[in-house]
Structures are given as structure tokens and as C-alpha cells.
Amino acid sequence: MATPEETRLRDALSSALRHYEEVMDAPFPGQVVLSVMDHPEFCAFAHVEAGNVHLQASTGTVSALDQLWQQALQNTDILQCDGQPAAVDPQALTQVSLIWLLFHELEHFGLGHFEDTQSGPRIEAASPQTLGLITSAVPAFDPENVKAAPTSHLLKRQEMEADHEAIELVLEAYSADNWMGLRSRAACISAVMILIEKADESTARPGQSHPKAATRLFQLLGHLAQLWQVPAQIKAQLAGRETIDPNDLPPDEEIAAYQRQVIIPVFADALCLAKTVGASNAVAELQDQVSFFRDLANAQLGNMDALVTPGAKEWADLLADAEARC
């Protein structure tokens, strides 16, 4: 009989695949098989076998997210709107977090990451060896072929690429009608990023295969900061224009309100989540809000040499690595 955690993971996968088909107007390009491990640690990973995407996630992943949201919602600063809590159901928030995590794993397949390397499973947090999983079906490294081993840069870059695609799927298009919903979805994404870093801190080699939470959050905030421009960009592309018509952009007052009600609060929510779970590295690297947003502005202008925060600098480093490989 399925545990409540397994049921929720399977519900999250069904929701993710249904949402993917609605957004992309096509089903996910691959058969997806989910196995749920009865284990208390936060862990999820994917590998490909016989052309199918095999996802594995622990019951502890659900429990860790539930616990984080239960504790975080006791803080009067998180997900507040006009002094009132905009979200009160930790399990509902956990489900959105799970959907984003599963999208992230699926996008490793969608982006061809299993073809790029012989890296075996794409692991979030605890390793399959720690959990005692059987991984004999996964291609192993050839010790005589050093080039087969993926570099730390490659693994981190692929993590950022999978993040990007999953972020787009969960946040969807810009709309002025539901900023609080957008902020809540962004917080659910932040929660997963922070829990991955928290779990990674306790591994034998932290930071070897996953970007910093601050780096992932820098990309998330960068996406949100430009989201309001996307409808105008799409309109220009459909019209065959190389530049955006300023008349297609939201009014200045709306953009300023969006910054106040979405962008800055999403950063504050992420910092609150990091403090709640005790992710010391993320807390330290997100303390300087002024520098974080200055770096965001410089990144949008292409001023990479001016970046100063750890997350922004790692983001730029991985971006340069990706461009060098093109």
C-alpha cells in the first residue's frame, strides 16, 4: 500500500506531466517511470534506461519540504500581502515545490544531458550510495577514459540549464493579474534550491556538482526581473521586428509596483527560507541585498567584471563556460 508521501509524489508527477503538455502543446518526449524510496533523507535523481526516464525520489523529500513550509509559515514575514498571509497550507506549497523538482529532473532528459556525459544519475542532495540504491543499470565511468568523467563545471552548468527550463514551466508567462501567485510559485522553487544546498553541505565533497543556492536564486531572480518584458518580445518576434515596441511594454507604474510586490519580496522569502532550514552558506551569501540587486542590474547590462556577490560570480563563470563550449 502506498504511503501518503508516495501518493503525493505520484500526484506531483501527474500534475507536472499534465502541465507540461498544456504549456508545450505536446506530451513530454519520453516515457517516465517514478520509483519512491522509503527513506528519511532529501533525495531525488534521474537516469535513463532503455530510452525511458527513471525518476527516483525519497519519502524524506516530501517530509523535508513539509517541515520547511510548516516552520516558515510561522514567520510573519514570509508570503505576506498587505499584512495578511497569502498562503497558509504547507502541503499545497510542498506540492508546487515537488512539481518544480520533478520538472528539473525531467529537463535533464529533455536537454540531452544524459547524452552529453557518462555521468550516470542526476542526483539532488543525498547520493544513491548513501541510500543503498542499486545503480548497476546506469553506465559507469571508464577509469581509463578520463574524458568520460564530467567536470564540476559541466555538472553545475547542466544543473543551471535544468533549473532554467523548470523555472519557465512553473512560473509561466507574465501577467499583472496574479502577482501573489507568481511570488508563491517562486518561493516554492527557492525552497527546493535551498534544501538541496543544505543537504549538500553535509556530503563528503560539498559544492562539487551543484551550484550554490545563491547562484540558482540569482538566475531565478534574473528570470523574474525580465519576465514583464517577455510578452513584448514575443510580439516583436511574431511581427518580424528586431526591437521591442515601447508601447507593448507595461507602464512604468506597473513595472515599479512589480519590483516592489514581487521581485524584492521573492528575495526576502528566499532568505527567510534559508534561515528557517539553517542553510548557513545561503544565509551568508544572501545577506547583502543591495549588492545582490546591483549585481542583477550589472548582469542584465553585461557588466560581468562588476559582479561582487558569490552567486552572481559563479553564475557568470558558468555562463562563460557555456559560451566557450558553443
Short mmCIF file of C-alpha atoms in Angstrom, two decimals:
data_model
loop_
_atom_site.label_atom_id
_atom_site.label_comp_id
_atom_site.label_asym_id
_atom_site.label_seq_id
_atom_site.Cartn_x
_atom_site.Cartn_y
_atom_site.Cartn_z
CA MET A 1 0.00 0.00 0.00
CA ALA A 2 1.34 3.41 -0.98
CA THR A 3 2.40 5.78 1.79
CA PRO A 4 0.93 9.31 1.84
CA GLU A 5 4.31 10.63 0.69
CA GLU A 6 4.38 8.26 -2.29
CA THR A 7 0.85 9.27 -3.25
CA ARG A 8 1.80 12.93 -3.16
CA LEU A 9 4.92 12.34 -5.26
CA ARG A 10 2.88 10.49 -7.87
CA ASP A 11 0.25 13.23 -7.81
CA ALA A 12 3.01 15.80 -8.32
CA LEU A 13 4.38 13.89 -11.31
CA SER A 14 0.91 13.59 -12.86
CA SER A 15 0.40 17.34 -12.39
CA ALA A 16 3.83 18.09 -13.86
CA LEU A 17 3.27 15.96 -16.97
CA ARG A 18 -0.22 17.39 -17.45
CA HIS A 19 1.09 20.94 -17.08
CA TYR A 20 3.96 20.24 -19.49
CA GLU A 21 1.52 19.11 -22.18
CA GLU A 22 -0.70 22.16 -21.63
CA VAL A 23 2.21 24.61 -21.87
CA MET A 24 4.17 22.91 -24.66
CA ASP A 25 1.12 21.69 -26.59
CA ALA A 26 2.77 18.26 -26.74
CA PRO A 27 3.37 15.44 -24.26
CA PHE A 28 6.73 15.09 -22.56
CA PRO A 29 9.10 13.41 -25.06
CA GLY A 30 9.74 10.19 -23.19
CA GLN A 31 8.17 7.54 -21.01
CA VAL A 32 8.54 8.47 -17.35
CA VAL A 33 8.82 5.91 -14.56
CA LEU A 34 8.77 7.02 -10.92
CA SER A 35 10.10 4.93 -8.04
CA VAL A 36 9.59 6.14 -4.49
CA MET A 37 12.18 5.23 -1.85
CA ASP A 38 11.11 4.90 1.77
CA HIS A 39 14.00 6.86 3.25
CA PRO A 40 14.13 9.90 5.55
CA GLU A 41 16.76 11.88 3.61
CA PHE A 42 16.01 14.54 0.99
CA CYS A 43 16.94 12.90 -2.31
CA ALA A 44 15.79 12.82 -5.91
CA PHE A 45 17.55 11.76 -9.06
CA ALA A 46 17.02 10.60 -12.60
CA HIS A 47 18.66 8.29 -15.07
CA VAL A 48 17.81 6.87 -18.48
CA GLU A 49 17.32 3.19 -19.13
CA ALA A 50 16.07 1.67 -22.40
CA GLY A 51 15.01 5.12 -23.56
CA ASN A 52 12.81 5.72 -20.53
CA VAL A 53 13.31 8.41 -17.90
CA HIS A 54 13.56 6.81 -14.47
CA LEU A 55 12.89 9.21 -11.60
CA GLN A 56 13.59 8.22 -8.02
CA ALA A 57 12.60 10.31 -5.04
CA SER A 58 12.56 9.63 -1.32
CA THR A 59 9.65 9.96 1.06
CA GLY A 60 12.02 12.18 3.04
CA THR A 61 11.89 14.73 0.22
CA VAL A 62 8.19 15.26 0.90
CA SER A 63 8.73 15.33 4.67
CA ALA A 64 11.60 17.83 4.43
CA LEU A 65 9.55 20.21 2.32
CA ASP A 66 6.50 19.87 4.59
CA GLN A 67 8.65 20.62 7.63
CA LEU A 68 10.27 23.62 5.97
CA TRP A 69 6.95 25.12 4.96
CA GLN A 70 5.33 24.42 8.33
CA GLN A 71 8.16 26.24 10.08
CA ALA A 72 8.46 29.03 7.52
CA LEU A 73 4.77 29.91 7.62
CA GLN A 74 5.10 30.63 11.33
CA ASN A 75 7.28 33.58 10.33
CA THR A 76 5.12 36.65 9.83
CA ASP A 77 7.46 37.98 7.13
CA ILE A 78 7.12 35.22 4.52
CA LEU A 79 4.49 35.30 1.76
CA GLN A 80 2.69 38.25 3.29
CA CYS A 81 0.40 40.53 1.28
CA ASP A 82 -0.86 43.72 2.88
CA GLY A 83 -0.08 42.30 6.30
CA GLN A 84 -2.01 39.09 5.69
CA PRO A 85 -0.60 35.63 4.89
CA ALA A 86 -1.07 34.81 1.20
CA ALA A 87 -0.51 31.09 1.79
CA VAL A 88 -1.47 29.01 4.81
CA ASP A 89 -1.36 25.42 3.56
CA PRO A 90 2.16 23.95 3.81
CA GLN A 91 1.18 20.80 1.91
CA ALA A 92 -0.09 22.84 -1.05
CA LEU A 93 3.22 24.70 -1.16
CA THR A 94 5.11 21.41 -0.89
CA GLN A 95 3.24 20.09 -3.93
CA VAL A 96 4.37 23.04 -6.06
CA SER A 97 7.92 22.53 -4.79
CA LEU A 98 7.72 18.84 -5.77
CA ILE A 99 6.40 19.68 -9.22
CA TRP A 100 9.35 22.02 -9.81
CA LEU A 101 11.83 19.42 -8.53
CA LEU A 102 10.38 16.77 -10.87
CA PHE A 103 10.43 19.22 -13.78
CA HIS A 104 14.10 19.87 -13.03
CA GLU A 105 14.87 16.15 -13.17
CA LEU A 106 12.84 15.66 -16.35
CA GLU A 107 14.62 18.54 -18.06
CA HIS A 108 17.97 16.78 -17.69
CA PHE A 109 16.47 14.31 -20.17
CA GLY A 110 14.78 16.99 -22.29
CA LEU A 111 18.06 18.90 -22.63
CA GLY A 112 20.04 15.81 -23.60
CA HIS A 113 22.29 15.83 -20.54
CA PHE A 114 22.40 12.06 -20.38
CA GLU A 115 23.82 12.06 -23.90
CA ASP A 116 26.44 14.71 -23.12
CA THR A 117 28.18 12.77 -20.35
CA GLN A 118 28.55 9.31 -18.89
CA SER A 119 27.74 10.76 -15.52
CA GLY A 120 25.06 8.28 -14.53
CA PRO A 121 22.15 9.54 -12.46
CA ARG A 122 21.50 13.26 -11.98
CA ILE A 123 21.33 13.46 -8.21
CA GLU A 124 19.79 16.14 -5.99
CA ALA A 125 21.13 16.02 -2.43
CA ALA A 126 21.91 12.63 -0.85
CA SER A 127 23.77 10.20 -3.07
CA PRO A 128 22.26 6.89 -4.17
CA GLN A 129 25.18 5.13 -2.49
CA THR A 130 24.17 6.71 0.81
CA LEU A 131 20.67 5.38 0.29
CA GLY A 132 21.90 1.95 -0.73
CA LEU A 133 20.30 2.06 -4.15
CA ILE A 134 21.01 -0.40 -6.91
CA THR A 135 22.56 1.53 -9.78
CA SER A 136 24.01 -1.29 -11.88
CA ALA A 137 21.84 -0.34 -14.84
CA VAL A 138 23.48 3.08 -15.03
CA PRO A 139 26.56 3.40 -17.31
CA ALA A 140 29.69 3.52 -15.16
CA PHE A 141 32.79 5.62 -15.73
CA ASP A 142 35.60 4.01 -17.68
CA PRO A 143 38.65 4.60 -15.44
CA GLU A 144 40.89 4.52 -18.49
CA ASN A 145 38.91 7.21 -20.24
CA VAL A 146 39.39 10.38 -18.23
CA LYS A 147 37.45 12.41 -20.78
CA ALA A 148 34.33 10.41 -19.92
CA ALA A 149 34.23 11.94 -16.46
CA PRO A 150 32.19 15.14 -16.44
CA THR A 151 33.86 18.19 -14.96
CA SER A 152 32.45 20.05 -12.00
CA HIS A 153 31.77 23.00 -14.32
CA LEU A 154 29.83 20.80 -16.74
CA LEU A 155 27.69 19.28 -14.00
CA LYS A 156 26.94 22.68 -12.49
CA ARG A 157 26.15 24.19 -15.87
CA GLN A 158 23.73 21.37 -16.60
CA GLU A 159 22.08 21.93 -13.23
CA MET A 160 21.57 25.60 -14.12
CA GLU A 161 20.17 24.67 -17.53
CA ALA A 162 17.68 22.24 -15.97
CA ASP A 163 16.76 24.91 -13.41
CA HIS A 164 16.11 27.42 -16.18
CA GLU A 165 13.72 25.17 -18.08
CA ALA A 166 11.89 24.11 -14.92
CA ILE A 167 11.59 27.76 -13.81
CA GLU A 168 9.98 28.70 -17.12
CA LEU A 169 7.48 25.85 -16.85
CA VAL A 170 6.41 26.65 -13.30
CA LEU A 171 6.38 30.47 -13.48
CA GLU A 172 4.81 30.59 -16.96
CA ALA A 173 4.08 33.90 -18.69
CA TYR A 174 3.91 37.36 -17.12
CA SER A 175 0.52 38.63 -16.05
CA ALA A 176 -0.38 41.60 -13.90
CA ASP A 177 -3.42 39.73 -12.57
CA ASN A 178 -1.79 37.32 -10.11
CA TRP A 179 1.49 38.63 -8.73
CA MET A 180 0.95 36.90 -5.41
CA GLY A 181 0.59 33.56 -7.15
CA LEU A 182 3.79 34.24 -9.06
CA ARG A 183 5.58 35.13 -5.83
CA SER A 184 4.30 31.94 -4.14
CA ARG A 185 5.50 29.76 -7.02
CA ALA A 186 8.90 31.45 -6.91
CA ALA A 187 9.11 30.75 -3.16
CA CYS A 188 8.31 27.08 -3.81
CA ILE A 189 11.21 26.94 -6.27
CA SER A 190 13.51 28.69 -3.78
CA ALA A 191 12.63 26.14 -1.10
CA VAL A 192 13.96 23.26 -3.23
CA MET A 193 17.14 25.12 -4.16
CA ILE A 194 17.86 25.84 -0.50
CA LEU A 195 17.14 22.29 0.69
CA ILE A 196 19.50 20.92 -1.98
CA GLU A 197 22.28 23.17 -0.72
CA LYS A 198 21.50 22.32 2.91
CA ALA A 199 21.77 18.59 2.13
CA ASP A 200 24.87 19.14 0.00
CA GLU A 201 26.64 20.85 2.93
CA SER A 202 26.77 17.53 4.78
CA THR A 203 28.26 15.50 1.91
CA ALA A 204 31.92 14.49 1.66
CA ARG A 205 32.52 16.89 -1.25
CA PRO A 206 30.09 19.79 -1.00
CA GLY A 207 29.79 22.11 -3.97
CA GLN A 208 31.34 19.69 -6.47
CA SER A 209 28.32 19.01 -8.66
CA HIS A 210 25.70 21.58 -7.68
CA PRO A 211 25.80 25.38 -7.96
CA LYS A 212 25.39 27.46 -4.84
CA ALA A 213 21.82 28.15 -3.79
CA ALA A 214 22.72 31.84 -4.17
CA THR A 215 23.69 31.15 -7.80
CA ARG A 216 20.46 29.34 -8.55
CA LEU A 217 18.48 32.11 -6.85
CA PHE A 218 20.38 34.71 -8.88
CA GLN A 219 19.15 33.01 -12.05
CA LEU A 220 15.60 32.76 -10.65
CA LEU A 221 15.52 36.45 -9.75
CA GLY A 222 17.05 37.35 -13.09
CA HIS A 223 14.26 35.47 -14.84
CA LEU A 224 11.61 37.21 -12.74
CA ALA A 225 13.22 40.61 -13.24
CA GLN A 226 12.85 40.30 -17.02
CA LEU A 227 9.55 38.43 -17.11
CA TRP A 228 7.49 41.57 -17.69
CA GLN A 229 9.35 42.19 -20.97
CA VAL A 230 8.60 38.76 -22.47
CA PRO A 231 5.12 39.47 -23.93
CA ALA A 232 6.54 42.46 -25.82
CA GLN A 233 9.50 40.39 -27.02
CA ILE A 234 7.21 37.66 -28.33
CA LYS A 235 5.04 40.23 -30.09
CA ALA A 236 8.11 41.71 -31.77
CA GLN A 237 9.29 38.28 -32.92
CA LEU A 238 5.89 37.40 -34.38
CA ALA A 239 5.87 40.71 -36.23
CA GLY A 240 9.39 40.11 -37.57
CA ARG A 241 10.82 43.10 -35.70
CA GLU A 242 14.30 43.06 -34.13
CA THR A 243 13.36 45.57 -31.44
CA ILE A 244 10.54 45.87 -28.95
CA ASP A 245 7.86 48.49 -29.46
CA PRO A 246 7.89 50.53 -26.20
CA ASN A 247 4.10 50.76 -26.44
CA ASP A 248 3.89 47.00 -25.91
CA LEU A 249 5.65 47.19 -22.53
CA PRO A 250 3.75 47.63 -19.26
CA PRO A 251 3.51 51.23 -17.98
CA ASP A 252 6.31 52.46 -15.72
CA GLU A 253 3.99 52.48 -12.71
CA GLU A 254 3.21 48.78 -13.19
CA ILE A 255 6.88 47.87 -13.56
CA ALA A 256 7.76 49.76 -10.36
CA ALA A 257 4.93 48.07 -8.48
CA TYR A 258 6.06 44.67 -9.80
CA GLN A 259 9.53 45.33 -8.42
CA ARG A 260 8.09 46.22 -5.00
CA GLN A 261 5.48 43.47 -4.78
CA VAL A 262 7.26 40.56 -6.49
CA ILE A 263 10.99 40.90 -7.09
CA ILE A 264 12.15 42.25 -3.73
CA PRO A 265 9.74 40.05 -1.70
CA VAL A 266 10.89 36.91 -3.59
CA PHE A 267 14.45 37.64 -2.45
CA ALA A 268 13.25 38.21 1.13
CA ASP A 269 11.22 34.98 1.05
CA ALA A 270 14.29 33.02 -0.10
CA LEU A 271 16.41 34.46 2.69
CA CYS A 272 13.69 33.62 5.22
CA LEU A 273 13.57 30.02 3.93
CA ALA A 274 17.35 29.71 4.16
CA LYS A 275 17.29 30.94 7.77
CA THR A 276 14.41 28.61 8.61
CA VAL A 277 16.24 25.49 7.46
CA GLY A 278 19.63 26.63 8.75
CA ALA A 279 21.35 26.73 5.35
CA SER A 280 24.31 28.71 6.65
CA ASN A 281 26.07 29.20 3.32
CA ALA A 282 22.95 30.50 1.60
CA VAL A 283 22.17 32.82 4.52
CA ALA A 284 25.68 34.27 4.44
CA GLU A 285 25.62 34.78 0.68
CA LEU A 286 22.18 36.40 0.62
CA GLN A 287 22.72 38.87 3.45
CA ASP A 288 23.74 41.78 1.19
CA GLN A 289 20.52 42.58 -0.65
CA VAL A 290 21.88 45.84 -2.09
CA SER A 291 24.85 44.13 -3.72
CA PHE A 292 22.66 41.24 -4.94
CA PHE A 293 20.34 43.58 -6.84
CA ARG A 294 23.23 45.72 -8.07
CA ASP A 295 24.78 42.56 -9.48
CA LEU A 296 21.44 41.67 -11.09
CA ALA A 297 21.37 45.05 -12.83
CA ASN A 298 25.01 44.73 -13.94
CA ALA A 299 24.39 41.21 -15.27
CA GLN A 300 21.47 42.46 -17.35
CA LEU A 301 23.76 45.14 -18.80
CA GLY A 302 26.54 42.63 -19.46
CA ASN A 303 28.91 44.19 -16.92
CA MET A 304 30.26 40.86 -15.70
CA ASP A 305 33.51 42.31 -14.32
CA ALA A 306 31.48 44.41 -11.87
CA LEU A 307 29.82 41.44 -10.15
CA VAL A 308 30.76 41.02 -6.48
CA THR A 309 28.39 38.55 -4.77
CA PRO A 310 29.32 34.83 -4.74
CA GLY A 311 26.15 33.71 -6.51
CA ALA A 312 26.46 36.27 -9.29
CA LYS A 313 30.13 35.47 -9.84
CA GLU A 314 29.51 31.72 -10.08
CA TRP A 315 26.58 32.39 -12.44
CA ALA A 316 28.84 34.47 -14.71
CA ASP A 317 31.59 31.85 -14.55
CA LEU A 318 29.18 29.08 -15.61
CA LEU A 319 27.73 31.30 -18.33
CA ALA A 320 31.22 31.95 -19.72
CA ASP A 321 31.94 28.22 -19.62
CA ALA A 322 28.75 27.51 -21.58
CA GLU A 323 29.56 30.17 -24.19
CA ALA A 324 33.10 28.82 -24.59
CA ARG A 325 31.65 25.42 -25.46
CA CYS A 326 29.32 26.76 -28.16
#
